[in-house]
Short mmCIF file of C-alpha atoms in Angstrom, two decimals:
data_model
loop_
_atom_site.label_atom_id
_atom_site.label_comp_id
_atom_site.label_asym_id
_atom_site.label_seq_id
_atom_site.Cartn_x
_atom_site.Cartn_y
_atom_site.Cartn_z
CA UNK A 1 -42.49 -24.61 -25.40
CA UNK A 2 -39.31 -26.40 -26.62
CA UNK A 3 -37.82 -23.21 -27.46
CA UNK A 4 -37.99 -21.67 -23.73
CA UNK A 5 -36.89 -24.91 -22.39
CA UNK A 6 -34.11 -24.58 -24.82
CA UNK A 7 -33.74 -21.07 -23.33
CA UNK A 8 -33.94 -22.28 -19.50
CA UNK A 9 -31.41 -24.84 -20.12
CA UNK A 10 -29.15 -22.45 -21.78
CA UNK A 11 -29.49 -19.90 -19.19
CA UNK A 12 -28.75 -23.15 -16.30
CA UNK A 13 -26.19 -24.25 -17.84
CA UNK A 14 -24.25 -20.65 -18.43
CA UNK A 15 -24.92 -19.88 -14.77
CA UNK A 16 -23.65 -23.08 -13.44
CA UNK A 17 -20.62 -23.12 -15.41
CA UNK A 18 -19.29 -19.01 -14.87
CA UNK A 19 -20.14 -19.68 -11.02
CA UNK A 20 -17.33 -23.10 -11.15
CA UNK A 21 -15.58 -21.00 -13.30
CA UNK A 22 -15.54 -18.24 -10.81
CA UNK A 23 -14.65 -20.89 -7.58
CA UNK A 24 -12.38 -22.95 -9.32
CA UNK A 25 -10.24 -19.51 -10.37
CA UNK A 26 -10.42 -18.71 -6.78
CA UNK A 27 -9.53 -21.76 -5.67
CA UNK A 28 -6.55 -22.33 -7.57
CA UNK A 29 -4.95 -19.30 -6.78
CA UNK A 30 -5.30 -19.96 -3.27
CA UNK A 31 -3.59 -23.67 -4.11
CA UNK A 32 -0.77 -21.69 -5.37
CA UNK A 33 0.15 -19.92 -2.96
CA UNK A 34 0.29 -22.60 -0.60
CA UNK A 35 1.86 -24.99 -2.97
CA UNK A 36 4.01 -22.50 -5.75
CA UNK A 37 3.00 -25.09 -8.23
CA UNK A 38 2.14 -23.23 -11.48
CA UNK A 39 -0.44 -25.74 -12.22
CA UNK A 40 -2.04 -23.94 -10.19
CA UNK A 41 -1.52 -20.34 -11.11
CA UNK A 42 -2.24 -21.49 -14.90
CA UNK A 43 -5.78 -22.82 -13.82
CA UNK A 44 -6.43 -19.98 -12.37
CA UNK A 45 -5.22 -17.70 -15.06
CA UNK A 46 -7.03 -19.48 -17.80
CA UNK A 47 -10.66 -18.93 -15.49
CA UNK A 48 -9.39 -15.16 -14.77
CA UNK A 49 -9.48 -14.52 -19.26
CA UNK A 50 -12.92 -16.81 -19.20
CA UNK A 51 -14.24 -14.64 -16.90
CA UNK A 52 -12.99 -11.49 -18.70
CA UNK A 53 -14.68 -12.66 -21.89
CA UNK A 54 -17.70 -13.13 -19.98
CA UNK A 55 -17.57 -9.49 -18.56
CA UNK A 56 -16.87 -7.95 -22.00
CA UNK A 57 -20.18 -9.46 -23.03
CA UNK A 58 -22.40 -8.33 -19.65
CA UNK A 59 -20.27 -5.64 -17.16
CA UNK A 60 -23.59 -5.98 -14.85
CA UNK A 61 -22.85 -10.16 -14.19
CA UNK A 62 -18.84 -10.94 -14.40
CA UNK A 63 -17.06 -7.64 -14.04
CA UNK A 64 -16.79 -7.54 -10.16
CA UNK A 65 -15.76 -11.68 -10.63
CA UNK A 66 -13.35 -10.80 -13.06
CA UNK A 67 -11.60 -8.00 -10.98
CA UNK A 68 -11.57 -10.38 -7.56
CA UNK A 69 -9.70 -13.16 -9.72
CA UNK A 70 -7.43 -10.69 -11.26
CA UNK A 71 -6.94 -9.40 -7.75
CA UNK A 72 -6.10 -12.88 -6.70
CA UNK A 73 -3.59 -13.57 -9.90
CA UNK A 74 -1.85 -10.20 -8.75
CA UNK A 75 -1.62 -11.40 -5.23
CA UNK A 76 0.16 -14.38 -5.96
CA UNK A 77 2.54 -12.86 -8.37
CA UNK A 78 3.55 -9.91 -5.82
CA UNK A 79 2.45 -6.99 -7.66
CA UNK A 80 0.96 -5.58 -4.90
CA UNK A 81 -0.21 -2.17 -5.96
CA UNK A 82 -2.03 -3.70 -9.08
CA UNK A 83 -3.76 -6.25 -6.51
CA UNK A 84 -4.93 -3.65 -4.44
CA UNK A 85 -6.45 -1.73 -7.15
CA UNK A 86 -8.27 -4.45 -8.33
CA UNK A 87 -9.65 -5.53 -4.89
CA UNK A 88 -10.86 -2.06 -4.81
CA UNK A 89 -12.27 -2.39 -7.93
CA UNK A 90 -14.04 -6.07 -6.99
CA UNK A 91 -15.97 -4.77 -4.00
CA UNK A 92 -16.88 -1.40 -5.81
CA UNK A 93 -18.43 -3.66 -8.78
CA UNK A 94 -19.79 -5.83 -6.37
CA UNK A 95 -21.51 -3.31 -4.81
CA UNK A 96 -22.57 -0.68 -7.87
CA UNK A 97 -24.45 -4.07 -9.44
CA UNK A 98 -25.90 -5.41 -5.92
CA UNK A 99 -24.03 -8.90 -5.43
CA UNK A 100 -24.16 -8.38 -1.87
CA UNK A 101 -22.79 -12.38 -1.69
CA UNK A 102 -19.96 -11.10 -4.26
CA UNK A 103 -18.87 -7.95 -2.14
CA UNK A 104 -18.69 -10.02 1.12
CA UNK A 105 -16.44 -12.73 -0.89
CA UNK A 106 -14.45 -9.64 -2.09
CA UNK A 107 -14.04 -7.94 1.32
CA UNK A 108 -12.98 -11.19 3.25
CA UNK A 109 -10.32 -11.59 0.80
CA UNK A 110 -8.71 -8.18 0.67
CA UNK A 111 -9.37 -8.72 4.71
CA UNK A 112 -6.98 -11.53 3.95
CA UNK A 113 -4.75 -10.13 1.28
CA UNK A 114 -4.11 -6.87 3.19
CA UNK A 115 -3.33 -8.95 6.66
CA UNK A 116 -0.92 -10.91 4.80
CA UNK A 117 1.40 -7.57 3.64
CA UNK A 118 1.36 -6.22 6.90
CA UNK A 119 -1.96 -3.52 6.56
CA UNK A 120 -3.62 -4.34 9.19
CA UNK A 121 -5.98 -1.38 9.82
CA UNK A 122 -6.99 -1.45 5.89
CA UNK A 123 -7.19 -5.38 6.81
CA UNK A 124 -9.62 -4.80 9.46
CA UNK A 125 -11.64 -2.41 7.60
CA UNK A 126 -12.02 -5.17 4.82
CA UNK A 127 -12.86 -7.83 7.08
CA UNK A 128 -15.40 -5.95 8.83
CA UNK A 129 -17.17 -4.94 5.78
CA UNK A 130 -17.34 -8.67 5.10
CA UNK A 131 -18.54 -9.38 8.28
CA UNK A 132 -21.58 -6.77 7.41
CA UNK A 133 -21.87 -7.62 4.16
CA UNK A 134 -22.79 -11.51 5.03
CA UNK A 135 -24.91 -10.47 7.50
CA UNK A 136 -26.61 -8.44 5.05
CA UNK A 137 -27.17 -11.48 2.39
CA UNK A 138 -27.95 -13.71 5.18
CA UNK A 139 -25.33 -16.29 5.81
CA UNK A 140 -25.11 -15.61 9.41
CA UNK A 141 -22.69 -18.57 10.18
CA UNK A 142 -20.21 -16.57 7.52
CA UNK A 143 -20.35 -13.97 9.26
CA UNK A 144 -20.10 -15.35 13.21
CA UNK A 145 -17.13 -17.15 11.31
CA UNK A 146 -15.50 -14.27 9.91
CA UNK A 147 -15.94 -12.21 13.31
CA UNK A 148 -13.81 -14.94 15.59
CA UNK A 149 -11.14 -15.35 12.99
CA UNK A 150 -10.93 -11.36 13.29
CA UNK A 151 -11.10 -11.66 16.85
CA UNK A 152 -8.81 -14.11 17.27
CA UNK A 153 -6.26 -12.50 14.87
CA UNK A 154 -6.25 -8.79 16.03
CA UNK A 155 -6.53 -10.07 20.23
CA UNK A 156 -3.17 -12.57 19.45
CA UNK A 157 -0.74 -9.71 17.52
#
């Protein structure tokens, strides 16, 4: 018995920590880009090569997490091509290992990513699969959220 709880705990505790791990990356890249302030960038680095690690060890879990935050890192440092490719890759991983919630995150963001360099058809694209793809996992309010900010965005330009 104390060796499963052991086990549970483990298991908690690993989850917990890769999803922060996971946010927090995503988070501070989106700080730096509204701030330039490579504290942020370097947080979000150092989560990008935790969650590599993690996907060297098990593809299925981190892989898709690894490629949105490396997507993200690309973004902010303008190497646009790179970024796109790896936004690709995100929402294909996403997808191929069934993180429905994961491929939705990953669409919105390319939605966001490809808006901001001027694609807006392959922006639309994106942000309806995102739109879909929340609806499919459930988070309605996600979804209704993601459709006005579309609506609003492609009805103003």
């Amino acid at each position: 018995d104390e060796f499963i709880d052991f086990k549970i705990q483990t298991w908690t505790a690993l989850n917990t920590h890769n999803v922060q791990c996971f946010i927090c990356g995503l988070v501070s890249f989106l700080l730096y880009r509204r701030t330039n302030k490579n504290v942020w960038f370097e947080r979000g680095s150092e989560f990008k090569l935790m969650m590599k690690r993690w996907s060297e060890c098990s593809e299925w879990n981190f892989l898709h997490k690894f490629h949105l935050l490396e997507a993200e890192e690309h973004f902010c440092n303008k190497r646009l091509e790179e970024a796109k490719l790896s936004y690709d890759a995100a929402v294909s991983f996403s997808k191929k290992h069934k993180f429905v919630n994961d491929e939705a995150l990953a669409c919105e963001l390319a939605g966001y990513f490809f808006l901001e360099i001027g694609e807006r058809s392959r922006s639309l694209e994106y942000f309806i699969d995102a739109h879909e793809k929340y609806h499919e996992w459930g988070a309605t309010a996600k979804a209704t959220s993601v459709y006005k900010y579309v609506e609003s965005i492609f009805r103003l330009r």
